[in-house]
Tab-separated table of C-alpha atoms and ligand atoms in Angstrom:
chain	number	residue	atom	x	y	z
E	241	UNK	CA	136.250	24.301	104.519
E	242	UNK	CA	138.966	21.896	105.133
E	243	UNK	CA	137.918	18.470	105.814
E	244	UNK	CA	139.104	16.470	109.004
E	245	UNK	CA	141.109	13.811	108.223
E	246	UNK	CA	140.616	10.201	108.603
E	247	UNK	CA	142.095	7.811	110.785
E	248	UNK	CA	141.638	4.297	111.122
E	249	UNK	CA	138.994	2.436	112.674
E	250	UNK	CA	141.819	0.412	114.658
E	251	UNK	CA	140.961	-2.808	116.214
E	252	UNK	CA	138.991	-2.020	119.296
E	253	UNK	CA	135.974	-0.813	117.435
E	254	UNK	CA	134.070	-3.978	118.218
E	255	UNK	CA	132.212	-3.292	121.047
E	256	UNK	CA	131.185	-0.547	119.737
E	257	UNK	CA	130.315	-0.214	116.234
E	258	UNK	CA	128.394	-3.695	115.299
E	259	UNK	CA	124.916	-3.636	116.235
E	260	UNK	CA	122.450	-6.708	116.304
E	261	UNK	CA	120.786	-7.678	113.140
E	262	UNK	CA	123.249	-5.554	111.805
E	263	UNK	CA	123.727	-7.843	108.499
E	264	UNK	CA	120.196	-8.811	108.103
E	265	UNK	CA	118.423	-6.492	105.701
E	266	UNK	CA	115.971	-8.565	105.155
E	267	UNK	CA	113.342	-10.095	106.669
E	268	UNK	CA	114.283	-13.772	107.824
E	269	UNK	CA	110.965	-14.721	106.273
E	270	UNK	CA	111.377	-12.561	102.758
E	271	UNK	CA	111.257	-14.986	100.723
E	272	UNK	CA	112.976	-12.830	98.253
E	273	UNK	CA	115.822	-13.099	100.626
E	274	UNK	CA	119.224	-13.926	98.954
E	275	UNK	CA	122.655	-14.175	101.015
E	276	UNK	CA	125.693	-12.345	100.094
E	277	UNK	CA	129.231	-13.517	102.069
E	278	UNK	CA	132.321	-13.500	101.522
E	279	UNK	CA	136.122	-12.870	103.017
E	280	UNK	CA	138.185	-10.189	103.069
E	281	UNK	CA	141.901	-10.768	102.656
E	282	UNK	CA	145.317	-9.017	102.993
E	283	UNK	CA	148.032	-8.540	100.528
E	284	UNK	CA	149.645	-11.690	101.448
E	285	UNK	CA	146.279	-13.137	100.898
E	286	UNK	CA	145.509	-13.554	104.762
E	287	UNK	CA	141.775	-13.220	105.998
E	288	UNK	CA	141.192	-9.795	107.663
E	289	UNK	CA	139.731	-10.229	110.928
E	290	UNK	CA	139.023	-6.959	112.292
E	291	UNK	CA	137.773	-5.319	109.094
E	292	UNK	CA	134.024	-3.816	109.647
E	293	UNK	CA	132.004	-3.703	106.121
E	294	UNK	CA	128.662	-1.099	105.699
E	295	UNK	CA	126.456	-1.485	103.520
E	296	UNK	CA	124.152	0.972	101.906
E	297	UNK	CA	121.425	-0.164	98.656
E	298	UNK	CA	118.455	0.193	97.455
E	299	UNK	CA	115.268	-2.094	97.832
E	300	UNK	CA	114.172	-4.727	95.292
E	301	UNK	CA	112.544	-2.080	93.246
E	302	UNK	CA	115.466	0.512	92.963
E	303	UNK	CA	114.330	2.961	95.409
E	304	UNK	CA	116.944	4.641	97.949
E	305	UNK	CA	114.393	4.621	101.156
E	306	UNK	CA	116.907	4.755	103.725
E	307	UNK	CA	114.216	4.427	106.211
E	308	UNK	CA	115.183	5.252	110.148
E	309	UNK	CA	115.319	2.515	112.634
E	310	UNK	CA	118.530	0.985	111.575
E	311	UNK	CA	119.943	1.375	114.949
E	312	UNK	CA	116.701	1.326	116.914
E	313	UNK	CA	117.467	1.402	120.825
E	314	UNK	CA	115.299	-0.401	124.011
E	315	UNK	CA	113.499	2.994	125.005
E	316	UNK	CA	113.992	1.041	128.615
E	317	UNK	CA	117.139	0.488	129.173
E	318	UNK	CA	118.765	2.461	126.180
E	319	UNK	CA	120.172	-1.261	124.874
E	320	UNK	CA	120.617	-1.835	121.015
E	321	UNK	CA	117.916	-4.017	119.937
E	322	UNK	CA	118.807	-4.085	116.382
E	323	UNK	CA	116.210	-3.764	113.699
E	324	UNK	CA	112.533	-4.643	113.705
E	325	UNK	CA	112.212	-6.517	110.101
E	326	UNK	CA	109.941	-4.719	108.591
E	327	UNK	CA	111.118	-1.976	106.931
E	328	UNK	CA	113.847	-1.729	104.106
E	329	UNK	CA	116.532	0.750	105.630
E	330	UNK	CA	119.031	0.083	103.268
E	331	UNK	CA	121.965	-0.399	105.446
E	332	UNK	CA	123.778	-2.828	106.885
E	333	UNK	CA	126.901	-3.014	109.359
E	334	UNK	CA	128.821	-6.304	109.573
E	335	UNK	CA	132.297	-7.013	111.195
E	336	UNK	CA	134.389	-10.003	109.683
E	337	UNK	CA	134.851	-13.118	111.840
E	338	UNK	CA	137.903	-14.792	113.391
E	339	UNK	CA	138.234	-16.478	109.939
E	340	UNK	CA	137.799	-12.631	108.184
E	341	UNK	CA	134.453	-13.613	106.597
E	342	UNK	CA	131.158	-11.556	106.697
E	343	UNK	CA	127.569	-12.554	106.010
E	344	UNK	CA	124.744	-10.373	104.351
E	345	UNK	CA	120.863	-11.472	104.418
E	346	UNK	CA	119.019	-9.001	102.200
E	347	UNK	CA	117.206	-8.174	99.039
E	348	UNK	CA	118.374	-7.912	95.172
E	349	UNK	CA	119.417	-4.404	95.011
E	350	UNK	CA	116.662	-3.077	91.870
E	351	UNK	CA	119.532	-0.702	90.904
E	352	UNK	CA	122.105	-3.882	90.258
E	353	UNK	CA	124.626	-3.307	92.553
E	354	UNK	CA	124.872	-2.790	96.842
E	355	UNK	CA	127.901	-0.051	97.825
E	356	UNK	CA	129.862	-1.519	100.475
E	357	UNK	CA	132.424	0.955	102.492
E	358	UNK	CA	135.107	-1.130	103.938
E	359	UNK	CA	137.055	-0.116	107.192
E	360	UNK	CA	139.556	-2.377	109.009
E	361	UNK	CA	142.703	-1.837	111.354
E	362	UNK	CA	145.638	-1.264	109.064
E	363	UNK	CA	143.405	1.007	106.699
E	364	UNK	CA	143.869	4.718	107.240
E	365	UNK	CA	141.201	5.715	105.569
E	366	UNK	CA	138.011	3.648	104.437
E	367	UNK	CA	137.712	2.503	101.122
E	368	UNK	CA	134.470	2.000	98.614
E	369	UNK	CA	133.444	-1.072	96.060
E	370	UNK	CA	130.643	-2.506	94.883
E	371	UNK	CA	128.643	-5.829	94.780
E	372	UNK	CA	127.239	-6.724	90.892
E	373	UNK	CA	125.064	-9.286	90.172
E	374	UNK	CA	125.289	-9.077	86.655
E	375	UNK	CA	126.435	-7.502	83.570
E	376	UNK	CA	125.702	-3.406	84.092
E	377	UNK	CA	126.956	-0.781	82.000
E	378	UNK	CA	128.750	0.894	84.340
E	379	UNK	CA	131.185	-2.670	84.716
E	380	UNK	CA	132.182	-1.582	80.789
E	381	UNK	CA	134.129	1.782	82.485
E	382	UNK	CA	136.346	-1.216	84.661
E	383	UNK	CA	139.439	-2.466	82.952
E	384	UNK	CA	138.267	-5.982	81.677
E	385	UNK	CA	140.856	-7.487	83.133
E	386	UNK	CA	139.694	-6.370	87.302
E	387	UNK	CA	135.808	-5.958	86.170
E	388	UNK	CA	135.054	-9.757	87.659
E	389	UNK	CA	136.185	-8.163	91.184
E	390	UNK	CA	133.054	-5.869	91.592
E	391	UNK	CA	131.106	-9.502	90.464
E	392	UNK	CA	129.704	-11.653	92.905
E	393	UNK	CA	129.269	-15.467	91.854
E	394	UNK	CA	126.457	-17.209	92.406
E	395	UNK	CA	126.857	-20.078	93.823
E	396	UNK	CA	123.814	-21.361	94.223
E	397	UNK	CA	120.267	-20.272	93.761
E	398	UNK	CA	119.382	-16.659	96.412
E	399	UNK	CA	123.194	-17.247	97.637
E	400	UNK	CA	126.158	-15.260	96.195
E	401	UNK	CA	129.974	-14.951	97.104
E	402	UNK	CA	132.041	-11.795	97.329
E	403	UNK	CA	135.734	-11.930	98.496
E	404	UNK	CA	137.556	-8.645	98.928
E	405	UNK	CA	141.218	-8.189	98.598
E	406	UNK	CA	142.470	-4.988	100.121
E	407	UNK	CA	145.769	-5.487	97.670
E	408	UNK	CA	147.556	-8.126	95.899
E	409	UNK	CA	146.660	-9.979	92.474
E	410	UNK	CA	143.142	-10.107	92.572
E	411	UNK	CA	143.066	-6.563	94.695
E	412	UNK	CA	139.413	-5.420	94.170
E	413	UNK	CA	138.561	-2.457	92.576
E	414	UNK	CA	138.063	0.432	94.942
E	415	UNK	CA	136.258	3.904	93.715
E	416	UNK	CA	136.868	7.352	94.211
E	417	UNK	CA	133.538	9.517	94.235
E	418	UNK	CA	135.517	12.874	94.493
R	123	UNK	CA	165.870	-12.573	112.438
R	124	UNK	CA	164.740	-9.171	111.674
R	125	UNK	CA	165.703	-6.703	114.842
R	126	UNK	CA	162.216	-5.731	116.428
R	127	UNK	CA	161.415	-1.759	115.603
R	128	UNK	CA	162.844	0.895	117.458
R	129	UNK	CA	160.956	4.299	118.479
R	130	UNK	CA	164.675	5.905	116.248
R	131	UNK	CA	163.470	3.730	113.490
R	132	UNK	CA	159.938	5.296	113.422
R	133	UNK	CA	161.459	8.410	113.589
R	134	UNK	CA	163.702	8.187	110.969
R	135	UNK	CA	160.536	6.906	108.596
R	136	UNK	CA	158.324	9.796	109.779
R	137	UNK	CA	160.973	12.318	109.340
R	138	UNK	CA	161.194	10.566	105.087
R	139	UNK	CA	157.906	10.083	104.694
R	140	UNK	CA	156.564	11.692	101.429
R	141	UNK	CA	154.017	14.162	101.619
R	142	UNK	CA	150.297	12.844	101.769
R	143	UNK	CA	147.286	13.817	99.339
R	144	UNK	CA	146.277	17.741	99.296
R	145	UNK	CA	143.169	16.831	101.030
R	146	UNK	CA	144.948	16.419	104.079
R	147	UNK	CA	144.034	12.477	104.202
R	148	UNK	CA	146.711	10.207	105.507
R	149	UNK	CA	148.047	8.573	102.101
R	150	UNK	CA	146.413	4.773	103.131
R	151	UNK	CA	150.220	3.474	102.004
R	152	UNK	CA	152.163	4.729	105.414
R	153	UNK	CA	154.689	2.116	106.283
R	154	UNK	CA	155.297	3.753	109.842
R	155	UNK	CA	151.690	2.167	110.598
R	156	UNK	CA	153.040	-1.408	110.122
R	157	UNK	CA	149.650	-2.764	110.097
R	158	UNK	CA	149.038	-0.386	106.746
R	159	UNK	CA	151.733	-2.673	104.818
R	160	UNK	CA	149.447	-5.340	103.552
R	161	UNK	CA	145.825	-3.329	103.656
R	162	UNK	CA	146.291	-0.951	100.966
R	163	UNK	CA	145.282	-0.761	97.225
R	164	UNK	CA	148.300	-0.384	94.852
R	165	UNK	CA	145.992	0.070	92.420
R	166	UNK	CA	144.365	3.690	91.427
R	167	UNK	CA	141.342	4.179	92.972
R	168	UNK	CA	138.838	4.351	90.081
R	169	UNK	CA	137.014	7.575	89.999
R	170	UNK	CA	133.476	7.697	89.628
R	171	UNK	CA	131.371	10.323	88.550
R	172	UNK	CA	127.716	9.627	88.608
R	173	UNK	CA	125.115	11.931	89.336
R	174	UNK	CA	122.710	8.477	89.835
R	175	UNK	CA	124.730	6.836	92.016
R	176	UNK	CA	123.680	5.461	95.224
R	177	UNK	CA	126.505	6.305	96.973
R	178	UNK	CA	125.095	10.269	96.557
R	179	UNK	CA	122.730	9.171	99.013
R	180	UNK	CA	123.455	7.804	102.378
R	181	UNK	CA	121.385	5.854	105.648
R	182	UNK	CA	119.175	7.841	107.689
R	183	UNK	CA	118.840	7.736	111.565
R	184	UNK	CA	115.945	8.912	113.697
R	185	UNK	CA	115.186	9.996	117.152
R	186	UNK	CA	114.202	6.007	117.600
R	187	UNK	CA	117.861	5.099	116.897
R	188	UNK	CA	119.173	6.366	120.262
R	189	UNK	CA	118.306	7.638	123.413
R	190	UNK	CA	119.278	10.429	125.694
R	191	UNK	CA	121.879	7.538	127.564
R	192	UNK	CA	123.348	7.216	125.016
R	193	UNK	CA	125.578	10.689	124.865
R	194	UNK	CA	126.711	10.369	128.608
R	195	UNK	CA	129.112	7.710	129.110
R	196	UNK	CA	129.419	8.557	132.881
R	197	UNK	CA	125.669	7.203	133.376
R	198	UNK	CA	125.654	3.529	131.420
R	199	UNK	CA	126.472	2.055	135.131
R	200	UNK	CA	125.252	2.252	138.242
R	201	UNK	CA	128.619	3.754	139.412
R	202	UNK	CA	130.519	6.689	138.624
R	203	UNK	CA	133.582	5.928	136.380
R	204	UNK	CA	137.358	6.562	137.668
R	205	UNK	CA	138.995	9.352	135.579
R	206	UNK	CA	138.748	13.250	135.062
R	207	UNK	CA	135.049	14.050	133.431
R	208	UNK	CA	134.779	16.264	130.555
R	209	UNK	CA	132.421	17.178	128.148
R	210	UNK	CA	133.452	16.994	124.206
R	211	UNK	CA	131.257	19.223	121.663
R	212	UNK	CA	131.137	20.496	118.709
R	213	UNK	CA	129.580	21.013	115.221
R	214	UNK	CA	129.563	18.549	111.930
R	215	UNK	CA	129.989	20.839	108.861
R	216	UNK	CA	130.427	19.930	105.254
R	217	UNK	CA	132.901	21.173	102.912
R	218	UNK	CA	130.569	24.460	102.566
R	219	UNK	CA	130.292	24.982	106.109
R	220	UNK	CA	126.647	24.395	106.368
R	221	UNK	CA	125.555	22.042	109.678
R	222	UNK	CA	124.850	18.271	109.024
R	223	UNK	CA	121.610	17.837	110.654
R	224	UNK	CA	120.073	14.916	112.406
R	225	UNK	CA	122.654	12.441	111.527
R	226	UNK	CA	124.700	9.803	113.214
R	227	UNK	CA	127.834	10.366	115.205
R	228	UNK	CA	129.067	7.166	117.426
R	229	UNK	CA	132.204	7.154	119.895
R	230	UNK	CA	134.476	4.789	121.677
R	231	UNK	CA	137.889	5.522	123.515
R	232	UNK	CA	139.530	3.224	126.442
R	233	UNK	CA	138.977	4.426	129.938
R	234	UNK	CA	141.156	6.679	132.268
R	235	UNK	CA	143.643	3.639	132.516
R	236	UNK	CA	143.912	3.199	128.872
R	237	UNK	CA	142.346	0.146	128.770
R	238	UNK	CA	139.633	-0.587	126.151
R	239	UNK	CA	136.486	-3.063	126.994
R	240	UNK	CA	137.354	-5.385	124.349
R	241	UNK	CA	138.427	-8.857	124.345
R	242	UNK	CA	141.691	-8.463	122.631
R	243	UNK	CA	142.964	-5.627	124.515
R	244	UNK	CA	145.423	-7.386	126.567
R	245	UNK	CA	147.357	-3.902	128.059
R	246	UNK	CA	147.531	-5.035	131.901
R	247	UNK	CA	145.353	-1.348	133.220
R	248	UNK	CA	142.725	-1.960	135.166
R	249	UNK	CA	138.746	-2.261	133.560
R	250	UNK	CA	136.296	0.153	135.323
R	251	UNK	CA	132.971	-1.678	135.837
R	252	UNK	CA	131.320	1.648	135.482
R	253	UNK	CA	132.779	2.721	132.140
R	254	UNK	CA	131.720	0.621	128.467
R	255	UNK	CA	133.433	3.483	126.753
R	256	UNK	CA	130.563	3.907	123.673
R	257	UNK	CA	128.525	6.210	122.915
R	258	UNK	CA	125.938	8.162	120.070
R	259	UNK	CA	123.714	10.882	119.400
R	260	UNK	CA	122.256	12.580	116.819
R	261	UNK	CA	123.469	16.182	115.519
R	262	UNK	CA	120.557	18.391	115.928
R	263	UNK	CA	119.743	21.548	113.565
R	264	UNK	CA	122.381	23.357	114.131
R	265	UNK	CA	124.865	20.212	113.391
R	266	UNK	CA	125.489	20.030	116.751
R	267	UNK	CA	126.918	17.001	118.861
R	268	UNK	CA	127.840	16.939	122.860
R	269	UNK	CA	129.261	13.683	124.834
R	270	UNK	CA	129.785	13.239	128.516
R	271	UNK	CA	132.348	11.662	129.327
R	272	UNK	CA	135.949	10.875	131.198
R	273	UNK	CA	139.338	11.485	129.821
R	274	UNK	CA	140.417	8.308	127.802
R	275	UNK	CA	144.104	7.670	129.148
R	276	UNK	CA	147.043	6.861	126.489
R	277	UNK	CA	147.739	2.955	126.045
R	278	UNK	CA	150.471	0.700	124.639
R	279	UNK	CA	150.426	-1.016	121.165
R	280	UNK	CA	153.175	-2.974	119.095
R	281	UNK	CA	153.621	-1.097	115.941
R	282	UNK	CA	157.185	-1.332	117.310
R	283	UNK	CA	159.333	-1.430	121.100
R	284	UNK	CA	157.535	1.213	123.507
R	285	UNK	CA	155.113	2.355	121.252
R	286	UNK	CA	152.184	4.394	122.762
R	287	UNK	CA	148.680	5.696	121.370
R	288	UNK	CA	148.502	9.482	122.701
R	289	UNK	CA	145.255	9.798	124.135
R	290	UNK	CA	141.744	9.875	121.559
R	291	UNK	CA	138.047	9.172	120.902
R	292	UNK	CA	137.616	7.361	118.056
R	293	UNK	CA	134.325	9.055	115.861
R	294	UNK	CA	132.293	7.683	113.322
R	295	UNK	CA	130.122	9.973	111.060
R	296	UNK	CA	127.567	10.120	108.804
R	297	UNK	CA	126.714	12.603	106.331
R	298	UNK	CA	123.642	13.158	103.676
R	299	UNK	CA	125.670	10.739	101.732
R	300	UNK	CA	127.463	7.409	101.692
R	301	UNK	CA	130.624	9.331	100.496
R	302	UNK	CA	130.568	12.341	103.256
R	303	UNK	CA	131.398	9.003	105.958
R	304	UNK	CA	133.998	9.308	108.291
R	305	UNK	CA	135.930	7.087	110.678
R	306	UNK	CA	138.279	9.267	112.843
R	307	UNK	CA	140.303	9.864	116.173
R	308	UNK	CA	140.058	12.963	118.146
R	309	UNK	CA	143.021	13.599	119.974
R	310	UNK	CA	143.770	16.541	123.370
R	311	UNK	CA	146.028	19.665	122.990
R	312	UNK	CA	149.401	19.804	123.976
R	313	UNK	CA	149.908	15.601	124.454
R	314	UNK	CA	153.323	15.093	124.575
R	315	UNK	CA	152.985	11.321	122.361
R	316	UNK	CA	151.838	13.402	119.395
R	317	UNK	CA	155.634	13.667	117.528
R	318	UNK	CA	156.135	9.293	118.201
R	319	UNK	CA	152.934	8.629	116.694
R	320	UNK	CA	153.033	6.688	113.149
R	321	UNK	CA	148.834	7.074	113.065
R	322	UNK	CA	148.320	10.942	114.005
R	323	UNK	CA	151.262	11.612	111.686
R	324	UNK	CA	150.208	9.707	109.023
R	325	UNK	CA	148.405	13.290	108.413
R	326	UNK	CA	151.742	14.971	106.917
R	327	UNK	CA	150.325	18.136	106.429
R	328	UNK	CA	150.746	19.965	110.143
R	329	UNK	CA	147.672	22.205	109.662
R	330	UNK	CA	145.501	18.987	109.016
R	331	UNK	CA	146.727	17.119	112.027
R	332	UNK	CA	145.838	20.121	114.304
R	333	UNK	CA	142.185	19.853	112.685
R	334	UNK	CA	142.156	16.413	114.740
R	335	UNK	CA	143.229	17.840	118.269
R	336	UNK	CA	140.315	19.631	120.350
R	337	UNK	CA	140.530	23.209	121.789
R	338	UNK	CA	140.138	23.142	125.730
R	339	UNK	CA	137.505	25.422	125.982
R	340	UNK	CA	137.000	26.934	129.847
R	341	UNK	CA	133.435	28.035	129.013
R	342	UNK	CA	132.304	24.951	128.364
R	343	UNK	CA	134.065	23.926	131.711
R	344	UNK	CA	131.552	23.499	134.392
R	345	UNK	CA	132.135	24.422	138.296
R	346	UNK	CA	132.532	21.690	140.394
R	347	UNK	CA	131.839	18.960	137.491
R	348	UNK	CA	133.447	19.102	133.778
R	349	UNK	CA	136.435	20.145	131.865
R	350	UNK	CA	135.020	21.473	128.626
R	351	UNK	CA	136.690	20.468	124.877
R	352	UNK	CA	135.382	22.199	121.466
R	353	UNK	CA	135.760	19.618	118.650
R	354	UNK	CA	134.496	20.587	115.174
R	355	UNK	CA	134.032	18.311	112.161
R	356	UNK	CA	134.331	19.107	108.363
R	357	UNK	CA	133.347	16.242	106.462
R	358	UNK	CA	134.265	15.253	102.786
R	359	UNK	CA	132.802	14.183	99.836
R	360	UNK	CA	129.922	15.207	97.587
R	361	UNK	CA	126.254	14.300	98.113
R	362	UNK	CA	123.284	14.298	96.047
R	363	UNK	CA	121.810	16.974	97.758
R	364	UNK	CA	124.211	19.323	96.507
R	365	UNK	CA	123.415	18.751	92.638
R	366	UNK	CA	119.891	19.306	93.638
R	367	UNK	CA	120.977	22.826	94.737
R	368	UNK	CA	122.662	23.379	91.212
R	369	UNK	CA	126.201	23.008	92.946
A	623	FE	FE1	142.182	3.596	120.023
C-alpha cells in the first residue's frame, strides 16, 4: 500500500505534543544519570525554536524495553501526569526552548548510541540522527569528514553536548532507514 | 527592499516546482513553504541498513497512557464547544496492509474559528473556553482509531500576503518501529484553499495528496449529533518485526 504522506509538525504543536517529564528518562535520583543538551540551528545558523526532538534508546545494558507508561494519564481527571520514574521506557519527547535548546536526563544507552527523530516547523517531513558517545563501528560507514556530527562532547563528567544543524557547514548527518 | 510575496508568486512556484520523491513524500526542499528554506539537509541522507538497529524497534504505549477523554474533544470542558461536530475514523495500516495495533495516535487542529490554543497564535478569531483542541487514543486490534470532535475552521499564516491554511487535524503516529513514525495533516474534501496551499502541495504527486483528504462518510453520520469522516493511514518504513517474519 501507498503510504500517507508527511506534513509538517508546524508551529502550534505545543500544546499538544510535549508531555511532562517528557525529557527525563531517568530517574532524578539514578545516579547513573548523565545529561545530554544541546541546540538545534537553521541554515543561517539561527537556533530553532519550535523544533520537537523524540527520543527512542535502549537502557544501560543494551536492551530495547520500551516499557508502557511513557504517557501515563491522571485516571481522575484524564490530565498528563508524565512518567512515574521507575521504569526505563526508552523514550523521550522534548521541544526546544525560546533560545532552540533541548535538555535530556537519562541513562548511557548500552548499545552506544540514542536515535533521536527531529520534527520542527519548516521541516516537511521528520528527519533521523544519532547521539554517539564514542568511537562505534558503525561511525567508520560516515564520511570522516561529518562523522564528529553524530558525536556528542563531553563536557564534563555524566554531562554531554549535542548541537543539531538542520543544514549549513556543520549540517548533521541525517539517515535514511528505507 | 524585497516586495512581500504574492498569492501569483506562489502560484507561479507551485506550477515549476519539480516533481517530489516516488514515495509520495513532500521533497523537505520546497521553497513555496518559505519556512522550508533554511530547515533542510543539502546533504544525502545516509542510508542505513541494519538489521540490529534500534530504530527497527519503536516506544510502546498502554491502556495506562490514555483514557477514554481523551478521544472526545467535545467533553475536555464543562461546556459544549462552538462549531459543527463530527466524528473522524479510520484504520492505521502498514505498507502490507496489515492493522497497527495498540499504538499511539495524538491530534490537534484550531477550533471552529481557526484559532489554535497556543500562545503564539496571534490570528484575531475568537478562543472557545470549551475546546483545547488535543486529543489521543490507542488503535485497537483491528488498527482502528475514532475522535470526537468539531470541524477545525481554516486560519491565516504569513508564508506570503493572504495566505490561508485550508482546514486540517494535524496526526502523529506511531508504528512497531521508530522508522514507521509519522507527523501529518488531515485535510476535508472538496476545500476550496487546497490549489493556494504551498504545504498540501508540497505532495506533487495528485494521487498522494488525495491520500491526505478524508471521505465524508454518511454512515458514520449520526441523526441529530455527528457528521461522519473515514480517514485511513498507511504508514512507512520497515520494522523489525518484519525480518522476524522472513520479509
Ligand atoms: Fe495547523
Amino acid at each position: 500500500m501507498n503510504p500517507t504522506p508527511s506534513q509538517t509538525v508546524g508551529p502550534f504543536y505545543g500544546y499538544a505534543l510535549p508531555f511532562p517529564g517528557g525529557g527525563d528518562l531517568a530517574a532524578p535520583a539514578d545516579p547513573a544519570g548523565i545529561t545530554v543538551h544541546g541546540y538545534v540551528h537553521d541554515g543561517a545558523g539561527d537556533p530553532v525554536p519550535d523544533a520537537l526532538l523524540e527520543f527512542w534508546q535502549a537502557d544501560a545494558s543494551g536492551e530495547l524495553r520500551g516499557a508502557p507508561g511513557t504517557l501515563r494519564r491522571d485516571l481522575v481527571d484524564g490530565s498528563v501526569i508524565g512518567r512515574h520514574g521507575v521504569d526505563f521506557t526508552g523514550f523521550g519527547r522534548v521541544a526546544t526552548d525560546a533560545d532552540g535548546r533541548w535538555t535530556l536526563r537519562t541513562v548511557m544507552p548500552g548499545n552506544g548510541y540514542i536515535s533521536v527523530c527531529v520534527f520542527a516547523r519548516g521541516l516537511l517531513h521528520h528527519l533521523f540522527t544519532r547521539i554517539y558517545f564514542g568511537q562505534d563501528p558503525f561511525l567508520d560507514t560516515v564520511p570522516p569528514q561529518r562523522r564528529h556530527t553524530l558525536m556528542a562532547v563531553r563536557e564534563r563528567e555524566g554531562v554531554h553536548r549535542f548541537d543539531i544543524h538542520l543544514q549549513g557547514e556543520k549540517e548533521t548527518v541525517f539517515f535514511d532507514f528505507g | 527592499m524585497t516586495q512581500p510575496l504574492t498569492q501569483a508568486d506562489i502560484d507561479r512556484e507551485l506550477r515549476e516546482a519539480p516533481a517530489g520523491p516516488p514515495s509520495g513524500h513532500p521533497d523537505r526542499d520546497f521553497a513555496p513553504y518559505r519556512s522550508s528554506v533554511l530547515r533542510h539537509p543539502k546533504q544525502p541522507l545516509i542510508s542505513v541498513k541494519d538489521p540490529d538497529a534500534a530504530e527497527l524497534s519503536g516506544p510502546v504505549f498502554g491502556v495506562t497512557d490514555v483514557t477514554a477523554l481523551d478521544a472526545d474533544l467535545t467533553r475536555q470542558h464543562p461546556g459544549e464547544p462552538l462549531g459543527e461536530r463530527i466524528t473522524v475514523q479510520g484504520r492505521v495500516l502498514d505498507r502490507d496492509g496489515r492493522p497497527v495495533r495498540g499504538q499511539l495516535v495524538e491530534v490537534w487542529q484550531a477550533n471552529a474559528s481557526g484559532r489554535y490554543r497556543h500562545q503564539r497564535d496571534d490570528h484575531p478569531a475568537p478562543l472557545d473556553p470549551n475546546f483545547t483542541g488535543v486529543g489521543r487514543c490507542l488503535t485497537d486490534d483491528e488498527g482502528r482509531y475514532a475522535f470526537t470532535t468539531i470541524k477545525p475552521g481554516a486560519y491565516p499564516w504569513r508564508n506570503h500576503v493572504n495566505a490561508w491554511r485550508p482546514a486540517h487535524i494535524h496526526f502523529s503516529l506511531f508504528g512497531a518501529a521508530f522508522t514507521q513514525r509519522l507527523v501529518t495533516q488531515m485535510y476535508f474534501p472538496g476545500d476550496p484553499l487546497f490549489p493556494y496551499d504551498p504545504i498540501l502541495n508540497s505532495v506533487t504527486d495528485e494521487r498522494a495528496r488525495q491520500r491526505l483528504v478524508a471521505a465524508y462518510a454518511h454512515e458514520l453520520s449520526q441523526p441529530e449529533w455527528s457528521l461522519g469522516y473515514r480517514w485511513d493511514i498507511v504508514l512507512d518504513g520497515p520494522a523489525a518485526t518484519w525480518m522476524e517474519e522472513g520479509r
